[in-house]
XYZ file of C-alpha atoms in Angstrom:
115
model
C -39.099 -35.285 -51.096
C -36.290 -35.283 -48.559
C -33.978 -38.040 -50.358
C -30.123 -37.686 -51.015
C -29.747 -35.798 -53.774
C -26.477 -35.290 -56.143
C -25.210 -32.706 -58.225
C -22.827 -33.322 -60.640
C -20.797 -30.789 -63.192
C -18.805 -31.912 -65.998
C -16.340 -30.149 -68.106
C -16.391 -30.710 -71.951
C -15.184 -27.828 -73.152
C -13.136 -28.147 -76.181
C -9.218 -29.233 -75.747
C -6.556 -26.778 -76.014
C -8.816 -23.885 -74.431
C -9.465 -22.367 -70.828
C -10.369 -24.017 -68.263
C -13.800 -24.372 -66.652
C -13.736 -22.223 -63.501
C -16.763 -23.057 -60.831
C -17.947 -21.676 -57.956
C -21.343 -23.285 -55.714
C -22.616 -22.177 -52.380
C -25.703 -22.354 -50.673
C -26.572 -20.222 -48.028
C -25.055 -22.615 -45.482
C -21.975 -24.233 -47.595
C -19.542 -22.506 -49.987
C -17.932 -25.748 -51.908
C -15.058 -23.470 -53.076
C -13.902 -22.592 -56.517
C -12.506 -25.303 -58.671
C -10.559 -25.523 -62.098
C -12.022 -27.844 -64.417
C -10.435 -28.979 -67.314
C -11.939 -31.301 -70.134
C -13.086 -34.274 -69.307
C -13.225 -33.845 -65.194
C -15.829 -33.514 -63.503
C -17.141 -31.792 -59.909
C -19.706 -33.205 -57.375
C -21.143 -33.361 -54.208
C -24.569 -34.626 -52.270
C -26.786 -33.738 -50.044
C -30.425 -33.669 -48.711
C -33.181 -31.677 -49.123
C -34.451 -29.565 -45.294
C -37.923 -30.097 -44.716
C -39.388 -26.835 -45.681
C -37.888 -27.701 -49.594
C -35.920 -24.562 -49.193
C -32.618 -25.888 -50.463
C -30.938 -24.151 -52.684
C -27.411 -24.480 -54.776
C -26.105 -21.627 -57.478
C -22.749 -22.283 -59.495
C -21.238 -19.390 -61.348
C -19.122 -21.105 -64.596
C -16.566 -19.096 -66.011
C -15.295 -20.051 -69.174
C -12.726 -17.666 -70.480
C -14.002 -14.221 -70.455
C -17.566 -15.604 -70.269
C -19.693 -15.945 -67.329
C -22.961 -17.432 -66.265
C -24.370 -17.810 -62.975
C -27.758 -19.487 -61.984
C -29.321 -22.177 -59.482
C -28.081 -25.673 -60.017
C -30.570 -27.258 -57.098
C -33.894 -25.679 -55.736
C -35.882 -27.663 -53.495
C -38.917 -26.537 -54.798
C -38.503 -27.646 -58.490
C -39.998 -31.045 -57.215
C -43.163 -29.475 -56.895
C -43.199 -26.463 -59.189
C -42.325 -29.315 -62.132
C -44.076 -32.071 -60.566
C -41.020 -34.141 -61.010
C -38.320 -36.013 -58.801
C -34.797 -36.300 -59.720
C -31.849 -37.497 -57.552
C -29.602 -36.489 -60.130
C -28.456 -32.920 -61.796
C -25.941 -33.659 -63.897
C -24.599 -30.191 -65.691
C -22.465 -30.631 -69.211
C -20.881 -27.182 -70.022
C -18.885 -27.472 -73.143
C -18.198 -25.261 -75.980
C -22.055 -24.347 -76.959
C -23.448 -23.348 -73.400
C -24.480 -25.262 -70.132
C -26.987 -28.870 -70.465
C -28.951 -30.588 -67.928
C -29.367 -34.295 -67.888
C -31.071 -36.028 -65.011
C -30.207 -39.657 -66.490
C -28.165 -41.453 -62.953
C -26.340 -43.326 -65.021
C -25.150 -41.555 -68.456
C -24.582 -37.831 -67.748
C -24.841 -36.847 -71.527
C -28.393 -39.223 -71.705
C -31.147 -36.718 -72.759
C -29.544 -33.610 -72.152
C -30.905 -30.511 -72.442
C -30.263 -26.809 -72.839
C -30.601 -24.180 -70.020
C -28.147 -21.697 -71.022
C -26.017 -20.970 -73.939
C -23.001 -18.676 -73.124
């Protein structure tokens, strides 16, 4: 699938405690770091090359904790056998959630990596 795709990273991390600190790159863009606090949110788009080799990894620090891991791989569509437009990332206080819902970022959201 070579559509538009979005990416999306929202900060709810409790109030009154560090900030969300991001970092995303491919291998041909480096989106910067950016400070998060709660309730704002990161994003960008883009589409898919057509070998599916696209690929997008964050590293979220949050305080003295770190985790790092792919955000967009071009190949999940066919590894999963699914298509989603949308990769919308919650971290908050527990770890980091997924939800691929387009129009409610906390619809359905699920675990992929607790702190």
């Amino acid at each position: 699938m070579f559509g538009r795709h979005e990416v999306n990273i929202f900060c709810e991390v409790p109030p009154n405690t560090a900030s969300l600190f991001i970092s995303c790159k491919s291998r041909d863009d480096d989106l910067g770091e950016h400070e998060l606090r709660p309730g704002q949110s990161f994003s960008w788009h883009f589409r898919t090359n057509l070998f599916k080799r696209t690929l997008f990894y964050c590293s979220f620090w949050w305080g003295p904790k770190l985790k790092q891991m792919d955000v967009f791989n071009g190949e999940w569509d066919s590894m999963f056998k699914t298509y989603y437009r949308v990769y919308n990332y919650v971290a908050n206080g527990e770890g980091i959630f997924l939800s691929n819902d387009p129009k409610n970022h906390s619809a359905g959201l699920g675990l992929v990596t607790l702190w």
